[in-house]
Short mmCIF file of C-alpha atoms in Angstrom, two decimals:
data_model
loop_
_atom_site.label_atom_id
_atom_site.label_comp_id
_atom_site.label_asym_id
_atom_site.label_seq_id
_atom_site.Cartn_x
_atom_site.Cartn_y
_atom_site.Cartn_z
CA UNK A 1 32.48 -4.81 -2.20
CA UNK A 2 32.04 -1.90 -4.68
CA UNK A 3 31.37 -3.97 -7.79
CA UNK A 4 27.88 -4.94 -5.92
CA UNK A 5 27.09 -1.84 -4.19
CA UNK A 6 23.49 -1.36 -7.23
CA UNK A 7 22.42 1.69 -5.55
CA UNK A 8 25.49 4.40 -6.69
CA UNK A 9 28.26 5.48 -4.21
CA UNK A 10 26.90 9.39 -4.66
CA UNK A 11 23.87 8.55 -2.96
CA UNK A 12 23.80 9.04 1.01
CA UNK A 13 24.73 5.96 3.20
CA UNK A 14 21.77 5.69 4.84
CA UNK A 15 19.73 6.03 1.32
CA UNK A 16 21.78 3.02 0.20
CA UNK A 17 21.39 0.85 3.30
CA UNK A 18 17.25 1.21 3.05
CA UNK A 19 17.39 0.72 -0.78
CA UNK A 20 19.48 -2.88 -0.52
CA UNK A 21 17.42 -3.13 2.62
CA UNK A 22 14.00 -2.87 0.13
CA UNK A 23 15.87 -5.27 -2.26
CA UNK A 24 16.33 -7.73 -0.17
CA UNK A 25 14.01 -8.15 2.35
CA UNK A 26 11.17 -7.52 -0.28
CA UNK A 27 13.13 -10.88 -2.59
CA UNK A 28 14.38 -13.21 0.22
CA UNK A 29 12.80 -12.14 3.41
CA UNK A 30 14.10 -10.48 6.32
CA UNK A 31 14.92 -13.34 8.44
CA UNK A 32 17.10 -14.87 5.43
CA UNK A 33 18.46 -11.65 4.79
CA UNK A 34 22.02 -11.08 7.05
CA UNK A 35 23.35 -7.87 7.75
CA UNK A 36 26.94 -8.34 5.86
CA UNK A 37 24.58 -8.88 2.70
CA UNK A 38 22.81 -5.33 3.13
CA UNK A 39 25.85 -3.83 3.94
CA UNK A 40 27.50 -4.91 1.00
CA UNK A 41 25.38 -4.31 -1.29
CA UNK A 42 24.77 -0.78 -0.17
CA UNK A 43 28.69 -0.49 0.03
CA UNK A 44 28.86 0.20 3.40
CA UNK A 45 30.68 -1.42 6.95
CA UNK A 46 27.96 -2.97 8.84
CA UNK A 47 28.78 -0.07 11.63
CA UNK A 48 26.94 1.82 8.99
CA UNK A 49 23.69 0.18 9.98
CA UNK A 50 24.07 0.04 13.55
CA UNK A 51 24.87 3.93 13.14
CA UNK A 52 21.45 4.86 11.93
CA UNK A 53 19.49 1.86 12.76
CA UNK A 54 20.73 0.38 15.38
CA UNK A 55 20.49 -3.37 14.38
CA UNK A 56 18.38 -5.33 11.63
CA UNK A 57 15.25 -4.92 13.36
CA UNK A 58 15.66 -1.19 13.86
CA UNK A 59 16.24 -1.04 9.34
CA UNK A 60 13.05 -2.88 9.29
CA UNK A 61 11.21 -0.45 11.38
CA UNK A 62 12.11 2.40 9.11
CA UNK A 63 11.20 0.69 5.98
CA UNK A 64 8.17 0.42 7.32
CA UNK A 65 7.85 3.73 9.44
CA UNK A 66 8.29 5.55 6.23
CA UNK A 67 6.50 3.30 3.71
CA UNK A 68 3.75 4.17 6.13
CA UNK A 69 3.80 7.98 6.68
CA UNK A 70 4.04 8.09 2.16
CA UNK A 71 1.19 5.92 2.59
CA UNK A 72 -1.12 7.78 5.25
CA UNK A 73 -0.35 11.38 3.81
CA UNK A 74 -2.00 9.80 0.10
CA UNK A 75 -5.26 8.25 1.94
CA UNK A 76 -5.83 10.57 3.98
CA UNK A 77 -5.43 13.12 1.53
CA UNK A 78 -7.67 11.20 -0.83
CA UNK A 79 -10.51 10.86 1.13
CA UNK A 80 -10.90 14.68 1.68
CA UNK A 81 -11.46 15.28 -1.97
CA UNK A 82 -15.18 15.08 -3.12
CA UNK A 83 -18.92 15.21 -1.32
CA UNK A 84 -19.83 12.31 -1.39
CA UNK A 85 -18.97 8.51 0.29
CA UNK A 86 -18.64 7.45 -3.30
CA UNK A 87 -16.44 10.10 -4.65
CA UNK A 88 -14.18 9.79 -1.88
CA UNK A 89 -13.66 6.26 -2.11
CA UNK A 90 -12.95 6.42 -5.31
CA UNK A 91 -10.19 8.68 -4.65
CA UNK A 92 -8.73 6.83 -1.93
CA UNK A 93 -8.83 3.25 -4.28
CA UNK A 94 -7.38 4.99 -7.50
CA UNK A 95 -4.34 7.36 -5.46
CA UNK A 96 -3.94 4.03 -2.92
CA UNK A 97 -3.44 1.62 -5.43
CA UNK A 98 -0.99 3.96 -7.43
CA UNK A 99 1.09 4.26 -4.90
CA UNK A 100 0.92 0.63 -3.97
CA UNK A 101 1.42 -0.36 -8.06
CA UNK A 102 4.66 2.31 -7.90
CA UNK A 103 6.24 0.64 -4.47
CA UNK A 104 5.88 -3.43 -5.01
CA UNK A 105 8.63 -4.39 -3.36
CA UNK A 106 7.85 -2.29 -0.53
CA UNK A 107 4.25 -3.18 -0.66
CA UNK A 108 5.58 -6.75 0.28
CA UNK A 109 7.52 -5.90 3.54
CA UNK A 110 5.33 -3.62 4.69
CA UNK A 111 1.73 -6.08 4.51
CA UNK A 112 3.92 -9.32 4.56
CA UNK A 113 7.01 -9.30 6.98
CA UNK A 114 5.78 -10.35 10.42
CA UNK A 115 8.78 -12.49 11.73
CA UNK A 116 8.91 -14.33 14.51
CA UNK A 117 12.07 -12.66 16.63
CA UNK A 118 10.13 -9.59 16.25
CA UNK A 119 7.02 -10.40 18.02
CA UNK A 120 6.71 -6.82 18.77
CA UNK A 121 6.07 -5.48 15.28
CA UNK A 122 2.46 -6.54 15.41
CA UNK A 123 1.93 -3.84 17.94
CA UNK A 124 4.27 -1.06 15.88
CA UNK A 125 2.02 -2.16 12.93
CA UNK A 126 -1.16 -2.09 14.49
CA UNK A 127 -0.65 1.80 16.10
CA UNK A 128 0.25 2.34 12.51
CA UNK A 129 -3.06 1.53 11.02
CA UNK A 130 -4.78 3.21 14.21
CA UNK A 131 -3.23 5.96 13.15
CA UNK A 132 -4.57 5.57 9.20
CA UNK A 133 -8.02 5.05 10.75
CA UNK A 134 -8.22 8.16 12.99
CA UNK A 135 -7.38 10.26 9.85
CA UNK A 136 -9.68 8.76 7.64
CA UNK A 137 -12.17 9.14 9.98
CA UNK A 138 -11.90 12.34 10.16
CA UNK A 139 -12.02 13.04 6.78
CA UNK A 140 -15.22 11.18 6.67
CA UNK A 141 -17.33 12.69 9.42
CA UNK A 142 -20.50 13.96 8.32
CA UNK A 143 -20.68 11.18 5.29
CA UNK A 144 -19.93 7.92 7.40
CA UNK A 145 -21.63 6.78 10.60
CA UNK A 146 -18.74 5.58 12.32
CA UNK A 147 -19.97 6.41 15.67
CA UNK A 148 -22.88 4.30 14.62
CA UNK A 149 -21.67 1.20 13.60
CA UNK A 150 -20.07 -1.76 15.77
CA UNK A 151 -16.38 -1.52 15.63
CA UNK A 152 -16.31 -5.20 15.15
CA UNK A 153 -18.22 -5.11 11.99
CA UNK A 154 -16.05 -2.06 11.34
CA UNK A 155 -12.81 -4.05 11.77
CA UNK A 156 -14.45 -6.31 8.99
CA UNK A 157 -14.74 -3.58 6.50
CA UNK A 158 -11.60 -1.85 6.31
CA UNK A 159 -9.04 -4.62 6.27
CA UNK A 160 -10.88 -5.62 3.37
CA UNK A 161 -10.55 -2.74 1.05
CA UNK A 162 -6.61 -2.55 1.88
CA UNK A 163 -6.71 -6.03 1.40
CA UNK A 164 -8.01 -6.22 -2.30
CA UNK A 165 -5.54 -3.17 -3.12
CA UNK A 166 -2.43 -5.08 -1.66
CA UNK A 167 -3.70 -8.53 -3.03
CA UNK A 168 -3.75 -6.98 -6.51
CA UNK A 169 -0.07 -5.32 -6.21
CA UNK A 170 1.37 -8.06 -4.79
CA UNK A 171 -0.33 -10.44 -7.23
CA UNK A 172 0.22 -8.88 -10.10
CA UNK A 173 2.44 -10.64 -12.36
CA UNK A 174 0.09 -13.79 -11.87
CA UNK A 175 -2.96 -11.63 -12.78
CA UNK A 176 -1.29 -10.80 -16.12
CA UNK A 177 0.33 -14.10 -16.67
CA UNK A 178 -3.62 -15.63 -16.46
CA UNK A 179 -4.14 -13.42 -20.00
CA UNK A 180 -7.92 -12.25 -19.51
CA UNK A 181 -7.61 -8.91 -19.37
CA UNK A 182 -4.72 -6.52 -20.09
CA UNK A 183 -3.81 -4.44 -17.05
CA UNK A 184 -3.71 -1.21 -19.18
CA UNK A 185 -4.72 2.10 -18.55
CA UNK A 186 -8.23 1.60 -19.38
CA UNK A 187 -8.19 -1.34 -16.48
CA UNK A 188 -7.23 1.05 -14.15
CA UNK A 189 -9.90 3.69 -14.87
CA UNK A 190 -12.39 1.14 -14.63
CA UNK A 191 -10.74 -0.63 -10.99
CA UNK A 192 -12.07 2.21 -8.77
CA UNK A 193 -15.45 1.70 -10.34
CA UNK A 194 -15.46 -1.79 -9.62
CA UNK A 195 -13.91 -1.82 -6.49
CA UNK A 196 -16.22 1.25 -5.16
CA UNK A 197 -19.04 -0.32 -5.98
CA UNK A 198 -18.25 -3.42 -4.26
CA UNK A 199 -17.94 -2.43 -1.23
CA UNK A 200 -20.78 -0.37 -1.59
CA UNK A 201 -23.15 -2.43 -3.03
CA UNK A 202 -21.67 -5.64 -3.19
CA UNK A 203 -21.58 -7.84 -6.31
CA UNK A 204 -25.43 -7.14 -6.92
CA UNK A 205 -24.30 -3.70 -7.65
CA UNK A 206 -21.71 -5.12 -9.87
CA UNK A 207 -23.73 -7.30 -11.80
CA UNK A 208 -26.36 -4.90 -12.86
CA UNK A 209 -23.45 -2.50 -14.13
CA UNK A 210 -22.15 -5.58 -15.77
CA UNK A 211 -25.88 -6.07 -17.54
CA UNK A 212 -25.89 -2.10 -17.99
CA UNK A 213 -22.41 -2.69 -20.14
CA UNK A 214 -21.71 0.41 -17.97
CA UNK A 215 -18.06 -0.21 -17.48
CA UNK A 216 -16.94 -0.87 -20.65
CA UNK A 217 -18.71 2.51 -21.24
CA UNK A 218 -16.35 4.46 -19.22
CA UNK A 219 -13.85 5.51 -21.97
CA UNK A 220 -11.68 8.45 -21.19
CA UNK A 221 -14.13 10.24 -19.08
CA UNK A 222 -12.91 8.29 -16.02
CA UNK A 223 -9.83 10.51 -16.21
CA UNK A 224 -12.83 12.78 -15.18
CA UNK A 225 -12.17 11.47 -11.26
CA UNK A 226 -8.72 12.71 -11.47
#
């Protein structure tokens, strides 16, 4: 059991249970992961998990309780910084999409894993993002009408921008494997641009930057944003 245990014997138990836990789920899926696989590869008994989870379902929770609190603290805190709707944004895209880019695997279990012996999780999910929304929205009052707009067209907006920032993690290695564009640094100076301005101003906006040759003129001084 040893000789598979990836994650280092010095490291806690519980640190190596949610690592192979990541591992797994994120490659095969949590329903065709079993608990004697985690265990072993953390290099643990399966009392272990039970111990500080309290079954599979209860390791799944975490991974996603605590993907989610990383998550919340970085958009919430990036949509404090700057004046305006734009600025802010802009923030939240480029420090959201970091942290999605650093955390793949996670990214996956987190947006993807909704199985079916866990019909519950849509509602532990959904206070989650409640929660995301009721601190953004505070860090937005005064430059958003949110108490102005219809929450249904509201429920249209939002999902989208974390859906084109998970899309793009999650599709990544398809994205480069097309060849059209590297997925360098200067790409990702220029994505909060893009994105920004799409949901902003949708893609007339981006078409008369396009015309402008304004984003190929961003350079270095997008590292302005930081």
């Amino acid at each position: 059991m040893g000789s598979e245990n990836k994650h280092g014997s010095d490291t806690e138990p519980r640190e190596r249970i949610l690592a192979a836990s990541i591992e797994l789920f994120s490659r095969k899926g949590f329903s065709a992961t079993g608990v004697r696989e985690i265990a072993s590869k953390a290099g643990v008994n399966i009392a272990m998990i039970n111990y500080y989870f309290g079954s599979k379902q209860g390791l799944l929770k975490e991974l996603i309780q605590e993907f989610f609190t990383e998550y919340r603290e970085i958009a919430v805190r990036a949509m404090g910084e700057g004046d305006s709707l734009e600025e802010k944004l802009q923030r939240f895209i480029r420090h959201v999409l970091a942290f999605f880019l650093a955390n793949p695997e996670r990214v996956r279990i987190f947006f993807i894993e909704l199985p079916q012996e866990m019909p519950e999780l849509v509602e532990f999910k959904g206070e989650l993002i409640r929660q995301l929304i009721g601190g953004i929205r505070q860090r937005l009052a005064g430059v958003f009408p949110f108490e102005q707009i219809d929450p249904q067209v509201l429920m249209s907006l939002f999902p989208s921008i974390i859906a084109i920032l998970s899309s793009h993690c999650l599709l990544k290695p398809i994205i480069q494997s097309v060849g059209l564009a590297s997925l360098d640094e200067t790409f990702y100076r220029k994505y909060p641009e893009v994105i920004t301005d799409l949901v902003l101003g949708g893609m007339g906006r981006v078409l008369e930057r396009i015309r402008k040759n304004d984003y190929r003129n961003l350079g270095m001084e997008g590292k302005n944003h930081e």
